[in-house]
């Protein structure tokens, strides 16, 4: 599910995919993606169970994104609560990614504390860009750029303080349980308009494509070719969405997966997690 890949549109698998290592396991991924795309969110606990059992880091990354994008809120809330009380280290970075894709404001302090505890390690620099995409509108604002790359406790504390201050501002205006993206209430129509602006400014972030594609179910594979952004193709997708009456089907502040509203309730089987 890299930026140059077809993401959720890589499934179902086709005959030429038979050369894949662990084809059977990838077929399971494809079946789950198909169920979620069709609006059957009962598959979400199964995705979490497979994440626990699978040692392949590429598939684990795919599972994490699927849960963040499509799992009902109650399941992600359970994951969030366990992160706050302690989980094995091997969960921490993956689940930071999961919480980012979920995108509710109350996860920000958890991500900020997690970054502060381990910012000096290899994956530390991955967290600030995700916090920035949740909290600030600018493509390259201070939360994305102004954080310590080396051990500096004073700068690390200052960065966390800035994150929490911005978080408090948004909580005051939107509420603690608001879903946000780019420093405002999650809004697909706004994302499309902002995407056009970012393309024009030469500051487009591939995670804009991911968010838009996962929520709408619109194939955005044309955005990249051989790791290179295709601005005209990307702009055409955004413009077509904005010109379509379908844009009004998405209520600001609500989560969707492939056009399906995601319910808040707990799917059957979710209460059994974590297994260890």
Short mmCIF file of C-alpha atoms in Angstrom, two decimals:
data_model
loop_
_atom_site.label_atom_id
_atom_site.label_comp_id
_atom_site.label_asym_id
_atom_site.label_seq_id
_atom_site.Cartn_x
_atom_site.Cartn_y
_atom_site.Cartn_z
CA UNK A 1 0.00 0.00 0.00
CA UNK A 2 2.79 2.38 -0.85
CA UNK A 3 2.04 5.65 -2.59
CA UNK A 4 2.91 4.21 -6.02
CA UNK A 5 0.90 1.03 -5.49
CA UNK A 6 -2.78 0.51 -6.19
CA UNK A 7 -3.67 0.46 -2.50
CA UNK A 8 -7.06 -1.11 -1.93
CA UNK A 9 -7.49 -1.41 -5.69
CA UNK A 10 -4.71 -4.02 -5.81
CA UNK A 11 -7.40 -6.50 -4.75
CA UNK A 12 -8.86 -8.93 -5.69
CA UNK A 13 -5.68 -10.66 -6.81
CA UNK A 14 -5.33 -11.69 -10.44
CA UNK A 15 -3.57 -14.59 -12.17
CA UNK A 16 -0.22 -12.82 -12.47
CA UNK A 17 -0.18 -12.44 -8.68
CA UNK A 18 0.35 -16.19 -8.36
CA UNK A 19 4.11 -15.48 -8.26
CA UNK A 20 3.70 -13.75 -4.90
CA UNK A 21 5.32 -15.36 -1.90
CA UNK A 22 2.62 -16.55 0.51
CA UNK A 23 -0.05 -16.17 -2.17
CA UNK A 24 -2.62 -17.88 0.07
CA UNK A 25 -2.06 -15.35 2.84
CA UNK A 26 -2.34 -12.47 0.39
CA UNK A 27 -5.57 -14.01 -0.87
CA UNK A 28 -6.93 -13.76 2.67
CA UNK A 29 -5.98 -10.08 2.71
CA UNK A 30 -7.80 -9.66 -0.58
CA UNK A 31 -10.95 -11.34 0.75
CA UNK A 32 -10.97 -9.06 3.79
CA UNK A 33 -10.43 -5.96 1.68
CA UNK A 34 -13.32 -7.06 -0.52
CA UNK A 35 -15.60 -7.50 2.48
CA UNK A 36 -14.70 -4.10 3.92
CA UNK A 37 -15.10 -2.37 0.55
CA UNK A 38 -18.58 -3.89 0.32
CA UNK A 39 -19.45 -2.39 3.70
CA UNK A 40 -19.21 -5.61 5.75
CA UNK A 41 -17.37 -4.20 8.76
CA UNK A 42 -17.80 -7.45 10.70
CA UNK A 43 -14.45 -8.36 9.14
CA UNK A 44 -12.60 -5.80 11.29
CA UNK A 45 -11.87 -8.07 14.31
CA UNK A 46 -10.57 -10.73 11.91
CA UNK A 47 -8.09 -8.20 10.50
CA UNK A 48 -6.81 -7.52 14.01
CA UNK A 49 -6.48 -11.24 14.73
CA UNK A 50 -4.48 -11.77 11.52
CA UNK A 51 -2.22 -8.86 12.43
CA UNK A 52 -1.35 -10.65 15.66
CA UNK A 53 -0.53 -13.93 13.91
CA UNK A 54 1.34 -12.69 10.84
CA UNK A 55 5.11 -12.16 10.91
CA UNK A 56 5.30 -10.47 7.49
CA UNK A 57 5.85 -6.75 8.05
CA UNK A 58 4.26 -5.73 4.73
CA UNK A 59 1.02 -7.54 5.49
CA UNK A 60 1.07 -6.29 9.08
CA UNK A 61 1.31 -2.76 7.72
CA UNK A 62 -1.65 -3.44 5.44
CA UNK A 63 -3.71 -4.78 8.35
CA UNK A 64 -2.93 -1.72 10.45
CA UNK A 65 -4.11 0.65 7.73
CA UNK A 66 -7.26 -1.41 7.14
CA UNK A 67 -8.20 -1.20 10.82
CA UNK A 68 -7.51 2.53 11.03
CA UNK A 69 -9.46 3.21 7.84
CA UNK A 70 -12.45 0.90 8.29
CA UNK A 71 -12.84 -0.48 11.83
CA UNK A 72 -15.82 0.72 13.90
CA UNK A 73 -14.89 3.29 16.52
CA UNK A 74 -15.48 0.96 19.48
CA UNK A 75 -12.77 -1.42 18.27
CA UNK A 76 -10.21 1.36 17.82
CA UNK A 77 -11.19 2.82 21.18
CA UNK A 78 -10.28 -0.53 22.75
CA UNK A 79 -6.91 -0.51 21.00
CA UNK A 80 -6.35 3.06 22.16
CA UNK A 81 -7.16 2.21 25.76
CA UNK A 82 -4.69 -0.69 25.77
CA UNK A 83 -2.00 1.55 24.31
CA UNK A 84 -2.51 3.93 27.21
CA UNK A 85 -2.18 1.16 29.80
CA UNK A 86 0.68 -0.65 28.14
CA UNK A 87 1.23 -3.05 25.25
CA UNK A 88 4.31 -4.94 24.06
CA UNK A 89 6.81 -2.74 22.24
CA UNK A 90 6.18 -4.47 18.92
CA UNK A 91 2.68 -2.98 18.89
CA UNK A 92 3.64 0.62 19.58
CA UNK A 93 4.76 2.02 16.22
CA UNK A 94 2.26 0.04 14.17
CA UNK A 95 -0.59 1.18 16.35
CA UNK A 96 0.58 4.79 16.21
CA UNK A 97 0.02 4.46 12.46
CA UNK A 98 -3.38 2.86 13.08
CA UNK A 99 -4.48 5.70 15.36
CA UNK A 100 -3.31 8.29 12.83
CA UNK A 101 -5.51 6.74 10.13
CA UNK A 102 -8.44 6.69 12.58
CA UNK A 103 -7.86 10.38 13.24
CA UNK A 104 -9.87 11.24 16.36
CA UNK A 105 -8.61 14.17 18.42
CA UNK A 106 -8.28 12.27 21.69
CA UNK A 107 -5.44 10.15 20.28
CA UNK A 108 -3.13 13.15 19.94
CA UNK A 109 -1.81 13.13 23.54
CA UNK A 110 -1.18 9.38 23.23
CA UNK A 111 0.83 9.85 20.04
CA UNK A 112 2.71 12.80 21.52
CA UNK A 113 3.64 10.88 24.68
CA UNK A 114 4.65 7.85 22.62
CA UNK A 115 6.89 10.00 20.45
CA UNK A 116 8.44 11.70 23.51
CA UNK A 117 9.30 8.35 25.09
CA UNK A 118 11.06 6.99 22.00
CA UNK A 119 11.83 9.94 19.70
CA UNK A 120 15.53 9.10 19.58
CA UNK A 121 14.92 5.69 18.00
CA UNK A 122 14.74 4.81 14.32
CA UNK A 123 11.00 5.26 13.88
CA UNK A 124 10.78 8.44 15.95
CA UNK A 125 10.77 10.87 12.99
CA UNK A 126 7.70 9.11 11.54
CA UNK A 127 5.32 10.48 14.17
CA UNK A 128 5.58 14.31 13.78
CA UNK A 129 4.44 14.34 10.11
CA UNK A 130 1.35 12.38 11.15
CA UNK A 131 0.63 14.67 14.08
CA UNK A 132 1.02 17.63 11.74
CA UNK A 133 -1.44 16.20 9.21
CA UNK A 134 -4.01 15.89 11.96
CA UNK A 135 -3.39 19.25 13.62
CA UNK A 136 -2.29 21.91 11.14
CA UNK A 137 -3.46 23.02 7.72
CA UNK A 138 -0.06 24.00 6.33
CA UNK A 139 1.71 21.37 4.27
CA UNK A 140 5.02 22.12 5.95
CA UNK A 141 4.01 23.81 9.18
CA UNK A 142 6.05 23.93 12.40
CA UNK A 143 4.63 20.71 13.84
CA UNK A 144 5.91 18.86 10.79
CA UNK A 145 9.33 20.48 10.58
CA UNK A 146 10.36 21.82 13.98
CA UNK A 147 11.13 18.74 16.06
CA UNK A 148 14.49 17.35 17.26
CA UNK A 149 16.19 14.79 15.02
CA UNK A 150 18.83 14.10 17.66
CA UNK A 151 18.62 13.62 21.40
CA UNK A 152 17.65 16.97 22.91
CA UNK A 153 15.36 16.67 25.91
CA UNK A 154 14.57 20.38 26.07
CA UNK A 155 13.56 20.56 22.41
CA UNK A 156 11.57 17.35 22.72
CA UNK A 157 9.61 18.76 25.66
CA UNK A 158 9.01 21.98 23.74
CA UNK A 159 7.71 20.09 20.73
CA UNK A 160 5.26 18.07 22.82
CA UNK A 161 4.07 21.29 24.47
CA UNK A 162 3.32 22.82 21.05
CA UNK A 163 1.45 19.69 19.97
CA UNK A 164 -0.66 19.66 23.12
CA UNK A 165 -1.37 23.39 22.85
CA UNK A 166 -2.68 22.98 19.30
CA UNK A 167 -4.63 19.91 20.42
CA UNK A 168 -6.26 21.97 23.20
CA UNK A 169 -7.28 24.65 20.68
CA UNK A 170 -9.01 22.11 18.47
CA UNK A 171 -10.68 20.36 21.41
CA UNK A 172 -12.09 23.70 22.54
CA UNK A 173 -13.58 24.44 19.11
CA UNK A 174 -14.54 20.93 17.92
CA UNK A 175 -14.74 18.66 20.97
CA UNK A 176 -12.41 15.90 22.14
CA UNK A 177 -14.01 13.19 19.99
CA UNK A 178 -14.02 15.09 16.70
CA UNK A 179 -12.40 13.44 13.69
CA UNK A 180 -9.87 15.82 12.18
CA UNK A 181 -7.54 16.13 9.22
CA UNK A 182 -5.29 19.03 8.31
CA UNK A 183 -6.21 21.03 11.39
CA UNK A 184 -9.98 21.04 10.92
CA UNK A 185 -13.05 18.84 11.08
CA UNK A 186 -12.70 15.89 8.69
CA UNK A 187 -14.35 17.05 5.45
CA UNK A 188 -13.92 15.28 2.11
CA UNK A 189 -15.03 18.23 0.01
CA UNK A 190 -12.46 20.41 1.75
CA UNK A 191 -9.77 17.72 1.30
CA UNK A 192 -10.42 17.73 -2.45
CA UNK A 193 -10.19 21.52 -2.63
CA UNK A 194 -7.08 21.59 -0.47
CA UNK A 195 -5.59 18.81 -2.59
CA UNK A 196 -5.97 21.00 -5.67
CA UNK A 197 -4.24 23.85 -3.87
CA UNK A 198 -1.39 21.62 -2.70
CA UNK A 199 -0.91 20.29 -6.23
CA UNK A 200 -0.75 23.83 -7.58
CA UNK A 201 1.75 24.80 -4.87
CA UNK A 202 3.92 21.71 -5.42
CA UNK A 203 3.36 20.56 -1.82
CA UNK A 204 1.13 17.50 -2.23
CA UNK A 205 1.44 14.82 0.46
CA UNK A 206 0.73 11.23 -0.60
CA UNK A 207 -1.33 10.71 2.56
CA UNK A 208 -3.89 13.13 1.13
CA UNK A 209 -4.43 10.61 -1.66
CA UNK A 210 -4.76 7.75 0.85
CA UNK A 211 -7.35 9.56 2.95
CA UNK A 212 -9.42 10.61 -0.04
CA UNK A 213 -9.25 7.20 -1.72
CA UNK A 214 -10.09 5.17 1.39
CA UNK A 215 -13.08 7.33 2.30
CA UNK A 216 -14.59 7.74 -1.16
CA UNK A 217 -13.64 4.47 -2.84
CA UNK A 218 -12.42 6.46 -5.87
CA UNK A 219 -9.40 4.84 -7.53
CA UNK A 220 -6.48 7.26 -7.22
CA UNK A 221 -3.78 4.98 -8.65
CA UNK A 222 -3.18 7.55 -11.39
CA UNK A 223 -1.80 10.04 -8.83
CA UNK A 224 1.67 8.43 -9.08
CA UNK A 225 3.64 6.71 -11.79
CA UNK A 226 6.96 5.08 -10.90
CA UNK A 227 7.06 7.00 -7.61
CA UNK A 228 6.53 10.34 -9.39
CA UNK A 229 3.50 12.51 -8.72
CA UNK A 230 1.25 13.15 -11.73
CA UNK A 231 -0.32 16.54 -10.86
CA UNK A 232 -2.68 16.79 -13.84
CA UNK A 233 -4.08 13.31 -13.31
CA UNK A 234 -4.51 13.91 -9.58
CA UNK A 235 -6.19 17.27 -10.15
CA UNK A 236 -8.62 15.69 -12.61
CA UNK A 237 -9.77 13.21 -9.95
CA UNK A 238 -10.35 15.96 -7.37
CA UNK A 239 -12.14 18.16 -9.90
CA UNK A 240 -14.43 15.33 -10.99
CA UNK A 241 -15.37 14.68 -7.36
CA UNK A 242 -16.09 18.35 -6.70
CA UNK A 243 -18.25 18.55 -9.83
CA UNK A 244 -20.24 15.49 -8.81
CA UNK A 245 -23.36 15.54 -6.60
CA UNK A 246 -21.79 12.59 -4.74
CA UNK A 247 -19.64 15.03 -2.80
CA UNK A 248 -22.74 15.95 -0.78
CA UNK A 249 -23.17 12.35 0.35
CA UNK A 250 -20.29 12.74 2.82
CA UNK A 251 -21.15 14.49 6.07
CA UNK A 252 -18.27 16.51 7.59
CA UNK A 253 -16.98 14.94 10.79
CA UNK A 254 -18.03 11.38 9.89
CA UNK A 255 -15.81 8.47 8.89
CA UNK A 256 -16.45 6.55 5.69
CA UNK A 257 -14.82 3.61 3.97
CA UNK A 258 -15.42 3.28 0.24
CA UNK A 259 -18.47 5.47 0.62
CA UNK A 260 -19.97 3.45 3.49
CA UNK A 261 -20.57 5.29 6.79
CA UNK A 262 -18.63 3.54 9.55
CA UNK A 263 -20.81 2.76 12.58
CA UNK A 264 -19.54 3.51 16.07
CA UNK A 265 -20.65 0.20 17.57
CA UNK A 266 -18.55 -2.77 18.58
CA UNK A 267 -18.50 -5.59 16.00
CA UNK A 268 -18.87 -9.15 17.25
CA UNK A 269 -15.59 -10.59 18.44
CA UNK A 270 -13.86 -7.29 19.11
CA UNK A 271 -14.08 -7.69 22.89
CA UNK A 272 -11.70 -10.66 22.75
CA UNK A 273 -8.72 -8.48 21.87
CA UNK A 274 -5.85 -8.33 22.80
CA UNK A 275 -5.02 -12.03 22.79
CA UNK A 276 -1.75 -11.74 24.70
#
